[in-house]
mmCIF file with all atom_site columns, C-alpha atoms in Angstrom:
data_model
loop_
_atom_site.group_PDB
_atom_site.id
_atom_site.type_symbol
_atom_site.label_atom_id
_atom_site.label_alt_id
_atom_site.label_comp_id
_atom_site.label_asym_id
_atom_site.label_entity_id
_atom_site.label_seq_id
_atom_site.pdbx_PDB_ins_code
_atom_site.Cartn_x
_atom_site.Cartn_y
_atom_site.Cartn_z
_atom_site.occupancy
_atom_site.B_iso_or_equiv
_atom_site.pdbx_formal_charge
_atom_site.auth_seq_id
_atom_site.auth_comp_id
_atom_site.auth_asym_id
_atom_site.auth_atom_id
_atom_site.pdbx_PDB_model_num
ATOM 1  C CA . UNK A 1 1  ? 31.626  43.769  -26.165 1.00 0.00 ? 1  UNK A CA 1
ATOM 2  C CA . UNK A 1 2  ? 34.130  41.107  -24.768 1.00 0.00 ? 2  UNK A CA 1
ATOM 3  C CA . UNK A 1 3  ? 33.718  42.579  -21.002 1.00 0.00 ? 3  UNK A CA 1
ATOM 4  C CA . UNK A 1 4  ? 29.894  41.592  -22.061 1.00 0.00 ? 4  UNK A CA 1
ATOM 5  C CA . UNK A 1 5  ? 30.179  38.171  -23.328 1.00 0.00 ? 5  UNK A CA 1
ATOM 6  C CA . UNK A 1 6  ? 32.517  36.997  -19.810 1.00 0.00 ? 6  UNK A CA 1
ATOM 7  C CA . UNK A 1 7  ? 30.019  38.619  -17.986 1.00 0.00 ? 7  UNK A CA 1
ATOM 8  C CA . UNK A 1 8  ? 26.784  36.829  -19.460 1.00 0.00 ? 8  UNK A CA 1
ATOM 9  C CA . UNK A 1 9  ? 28.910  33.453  -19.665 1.00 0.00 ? 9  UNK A CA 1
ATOM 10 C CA . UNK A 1 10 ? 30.159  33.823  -15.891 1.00 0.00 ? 10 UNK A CA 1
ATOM 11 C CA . UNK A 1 11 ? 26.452  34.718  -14.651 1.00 0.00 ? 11 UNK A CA 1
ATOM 12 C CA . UNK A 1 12 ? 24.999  31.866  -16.533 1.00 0.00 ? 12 UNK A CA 1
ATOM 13 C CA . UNK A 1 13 ? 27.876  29.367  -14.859 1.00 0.00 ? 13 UNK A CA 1
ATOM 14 C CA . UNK A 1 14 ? 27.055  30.935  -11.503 1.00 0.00 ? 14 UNK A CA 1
ATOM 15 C CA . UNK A 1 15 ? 22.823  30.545  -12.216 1.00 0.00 ? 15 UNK A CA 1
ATOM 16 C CA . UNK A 1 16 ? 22.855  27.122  -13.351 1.00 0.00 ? 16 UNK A CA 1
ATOM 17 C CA . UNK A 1 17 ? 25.335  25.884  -10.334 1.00 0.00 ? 17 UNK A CA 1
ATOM 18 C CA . UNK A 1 18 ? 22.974  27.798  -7.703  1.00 0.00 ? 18 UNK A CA 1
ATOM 19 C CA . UNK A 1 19 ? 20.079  25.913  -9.565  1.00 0.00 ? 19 UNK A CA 1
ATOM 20 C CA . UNK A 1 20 ? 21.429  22.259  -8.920  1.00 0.00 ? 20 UNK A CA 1
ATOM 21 C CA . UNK A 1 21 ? 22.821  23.237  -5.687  1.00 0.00 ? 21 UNK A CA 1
ATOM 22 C CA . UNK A 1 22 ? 19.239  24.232  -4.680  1.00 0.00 ? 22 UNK A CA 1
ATOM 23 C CA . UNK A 1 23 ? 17.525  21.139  -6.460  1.00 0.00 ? 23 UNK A CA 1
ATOM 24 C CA . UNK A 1 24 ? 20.024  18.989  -4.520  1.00 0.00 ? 24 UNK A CA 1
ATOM 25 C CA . UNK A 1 25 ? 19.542  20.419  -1.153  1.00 0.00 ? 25 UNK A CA 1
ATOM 26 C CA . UNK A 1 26 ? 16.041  20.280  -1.701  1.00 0.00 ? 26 UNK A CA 1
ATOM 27 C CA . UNK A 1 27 ? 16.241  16.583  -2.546  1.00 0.00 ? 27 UNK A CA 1
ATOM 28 C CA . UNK A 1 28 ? 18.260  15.653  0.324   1.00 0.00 ? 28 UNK A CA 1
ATOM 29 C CA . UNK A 1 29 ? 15.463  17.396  2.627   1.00 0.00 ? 29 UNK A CA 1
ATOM 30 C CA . UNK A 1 30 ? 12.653  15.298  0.617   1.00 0.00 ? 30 UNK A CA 1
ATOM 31 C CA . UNK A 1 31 ? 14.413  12.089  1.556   1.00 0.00 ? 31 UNK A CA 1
ATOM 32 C CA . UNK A 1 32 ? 15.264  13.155  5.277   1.00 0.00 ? 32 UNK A CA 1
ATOM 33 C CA . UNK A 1 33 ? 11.362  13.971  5.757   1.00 0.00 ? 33 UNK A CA 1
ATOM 34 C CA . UNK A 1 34 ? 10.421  10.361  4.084   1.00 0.00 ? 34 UNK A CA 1
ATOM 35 C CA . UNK A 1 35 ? 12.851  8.978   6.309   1.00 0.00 ? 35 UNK A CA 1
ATOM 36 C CA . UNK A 1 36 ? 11.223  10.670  9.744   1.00 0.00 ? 36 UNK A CA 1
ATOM 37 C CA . UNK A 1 37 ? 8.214   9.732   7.904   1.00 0.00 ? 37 UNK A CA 1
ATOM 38 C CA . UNK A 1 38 ? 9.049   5.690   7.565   1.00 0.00 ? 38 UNK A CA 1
ATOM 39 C CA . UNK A 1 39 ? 10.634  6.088   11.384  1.00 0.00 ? 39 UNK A CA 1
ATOM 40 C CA . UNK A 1 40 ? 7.213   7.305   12.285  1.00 0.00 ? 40 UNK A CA 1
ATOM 41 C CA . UNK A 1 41 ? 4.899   4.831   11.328  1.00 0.00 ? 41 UNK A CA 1
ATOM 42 C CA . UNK A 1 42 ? 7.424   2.236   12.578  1.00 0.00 ? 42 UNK A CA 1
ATOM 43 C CA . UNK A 1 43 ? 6.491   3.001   15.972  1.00 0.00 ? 43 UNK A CA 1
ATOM 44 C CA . UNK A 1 44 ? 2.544   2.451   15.110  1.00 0.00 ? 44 UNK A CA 1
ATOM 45 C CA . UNK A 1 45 ? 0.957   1.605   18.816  1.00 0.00 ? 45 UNK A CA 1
ATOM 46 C CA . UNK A 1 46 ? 0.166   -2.470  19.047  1.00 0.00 ? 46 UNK A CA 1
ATOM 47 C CA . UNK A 1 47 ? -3.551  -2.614  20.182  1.00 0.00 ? 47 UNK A CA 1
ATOM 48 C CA . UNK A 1 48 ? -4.469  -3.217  23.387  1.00 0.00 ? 48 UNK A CA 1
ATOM 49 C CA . UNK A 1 49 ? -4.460  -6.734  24.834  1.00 0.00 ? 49 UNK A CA 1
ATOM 50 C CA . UNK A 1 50 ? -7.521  -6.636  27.001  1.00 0.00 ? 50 UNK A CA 1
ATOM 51 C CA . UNK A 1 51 ? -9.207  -6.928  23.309  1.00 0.00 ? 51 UNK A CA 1
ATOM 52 C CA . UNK A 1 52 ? -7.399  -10.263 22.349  1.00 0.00 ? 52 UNK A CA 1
ATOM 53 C CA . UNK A 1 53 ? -8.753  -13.482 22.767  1.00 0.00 ? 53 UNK A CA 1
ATOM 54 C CA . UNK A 1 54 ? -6.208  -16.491 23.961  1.00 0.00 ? 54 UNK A CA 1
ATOM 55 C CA . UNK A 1 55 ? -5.052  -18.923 21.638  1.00 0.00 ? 55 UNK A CA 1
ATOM 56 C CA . UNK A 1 56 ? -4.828  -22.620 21.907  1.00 0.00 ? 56 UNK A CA 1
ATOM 57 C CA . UNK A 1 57 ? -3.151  -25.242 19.789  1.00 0.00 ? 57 UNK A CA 1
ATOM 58 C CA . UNK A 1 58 ? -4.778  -28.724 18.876  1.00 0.00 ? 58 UNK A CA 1
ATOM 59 C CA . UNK A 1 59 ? -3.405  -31.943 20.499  1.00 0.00 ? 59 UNK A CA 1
ATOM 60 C CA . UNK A 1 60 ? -3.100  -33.793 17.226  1.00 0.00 ? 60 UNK A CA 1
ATOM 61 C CA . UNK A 1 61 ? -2.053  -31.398 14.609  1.00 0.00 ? 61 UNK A CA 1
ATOM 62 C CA . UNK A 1 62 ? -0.136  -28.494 16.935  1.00 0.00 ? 62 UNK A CA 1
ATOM 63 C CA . UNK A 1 63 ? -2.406  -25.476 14.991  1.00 0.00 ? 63 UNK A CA 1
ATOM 64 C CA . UNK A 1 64 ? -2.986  -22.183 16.867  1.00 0.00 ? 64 UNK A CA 1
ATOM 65 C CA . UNK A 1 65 ? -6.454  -21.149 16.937  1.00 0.00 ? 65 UNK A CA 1
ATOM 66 C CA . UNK A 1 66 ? -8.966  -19.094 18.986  1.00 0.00 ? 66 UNK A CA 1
ATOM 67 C CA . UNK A 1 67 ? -10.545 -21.020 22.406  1.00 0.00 ? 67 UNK A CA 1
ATOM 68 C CA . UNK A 1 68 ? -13.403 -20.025 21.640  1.00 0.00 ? 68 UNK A CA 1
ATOM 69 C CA . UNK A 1 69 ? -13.292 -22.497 18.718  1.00 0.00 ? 69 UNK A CA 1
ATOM 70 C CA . UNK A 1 70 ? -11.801 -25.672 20.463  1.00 0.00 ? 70 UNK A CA 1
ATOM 71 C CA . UNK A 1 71 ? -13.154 -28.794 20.911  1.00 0.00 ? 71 UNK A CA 1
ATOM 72 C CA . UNK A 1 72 ? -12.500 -30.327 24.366  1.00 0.00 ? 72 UNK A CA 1
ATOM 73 C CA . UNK A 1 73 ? -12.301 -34.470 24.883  1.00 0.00 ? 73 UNK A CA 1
ATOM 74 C CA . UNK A 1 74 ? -12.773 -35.434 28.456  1.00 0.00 ? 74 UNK A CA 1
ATOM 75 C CA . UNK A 1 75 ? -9.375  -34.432 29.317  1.00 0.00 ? 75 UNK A CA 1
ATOM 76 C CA . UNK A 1 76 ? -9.853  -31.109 28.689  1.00 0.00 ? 76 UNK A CA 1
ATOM 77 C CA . UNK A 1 77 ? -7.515  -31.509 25.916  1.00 0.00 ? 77 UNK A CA 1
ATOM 78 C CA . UNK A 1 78 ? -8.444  -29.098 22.728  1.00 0.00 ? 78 UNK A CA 1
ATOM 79 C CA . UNK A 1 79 ? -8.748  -29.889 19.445  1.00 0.00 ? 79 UNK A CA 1
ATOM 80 C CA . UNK A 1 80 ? -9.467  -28.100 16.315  1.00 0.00 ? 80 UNK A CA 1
ATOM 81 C CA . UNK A 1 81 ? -12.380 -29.976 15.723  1.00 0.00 ? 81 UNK A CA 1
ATOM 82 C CA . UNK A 1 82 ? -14.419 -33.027 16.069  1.00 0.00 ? 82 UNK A CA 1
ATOM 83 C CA . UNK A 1 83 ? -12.660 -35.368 13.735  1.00 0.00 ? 83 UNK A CA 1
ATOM 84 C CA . UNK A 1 84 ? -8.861  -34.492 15.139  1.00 0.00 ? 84 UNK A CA 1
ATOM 85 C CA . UNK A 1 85 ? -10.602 -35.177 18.351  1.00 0.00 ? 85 UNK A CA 1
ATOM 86 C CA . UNK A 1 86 ? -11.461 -38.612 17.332  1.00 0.00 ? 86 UNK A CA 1
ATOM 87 C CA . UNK A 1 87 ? -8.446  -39.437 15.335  1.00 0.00 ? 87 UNK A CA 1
ATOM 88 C CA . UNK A 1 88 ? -6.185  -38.628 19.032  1.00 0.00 ? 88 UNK A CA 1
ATOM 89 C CA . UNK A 1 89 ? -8.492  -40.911 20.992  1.00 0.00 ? 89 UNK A CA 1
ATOM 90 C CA . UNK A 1 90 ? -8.469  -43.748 18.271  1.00 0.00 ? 90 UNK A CA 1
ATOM 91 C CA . UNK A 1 91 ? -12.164 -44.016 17.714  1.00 0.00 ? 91 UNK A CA 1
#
């Protein structure tokens, strides 16, 4: 009945250190996959620049905007709008 009792307690040890060892190797493989995963989308294609309109910045207060939205003085200088415009010329 002794014989018994080792043999249950040994085969229990032996189960419940398979059991983590699988859990933890299982775990590890998780996080490696999230990892390739992250890596992945890291490398996400930048759209194509044909598609991008170019940016100018305003004389008077140095913001970055589309040029389709300037305002030119007779310069050619460009201006976020009308009033920044007005304030660089001193009207």
């Amino acid at each position: 009945m002794k014989l018994l009792a080792w043999a249950v307690l040994i085969f229990a040890v032996i189960w419940v250190l398979r059991s983590k060892a699988k859990a933890r190797a299982k775990a590890q493989e998780e996080a490696l996959a999230a990892a390739r995963r992250a890596q992945q989308n890291a490398f996400v294609q930048m759209p194509d620049t044909e598609d991008a309109e170019a940016m100018v910045s305003c004389a008077q207060c140095g913001v970055h905007f589309p040029a389709s939205e300037a305002v030119y003085d007779d310069d050619r200088q460009t201006f976020c709008s009308t009033e920044h415009r007005q304030l660089h010329n001193g009207r």
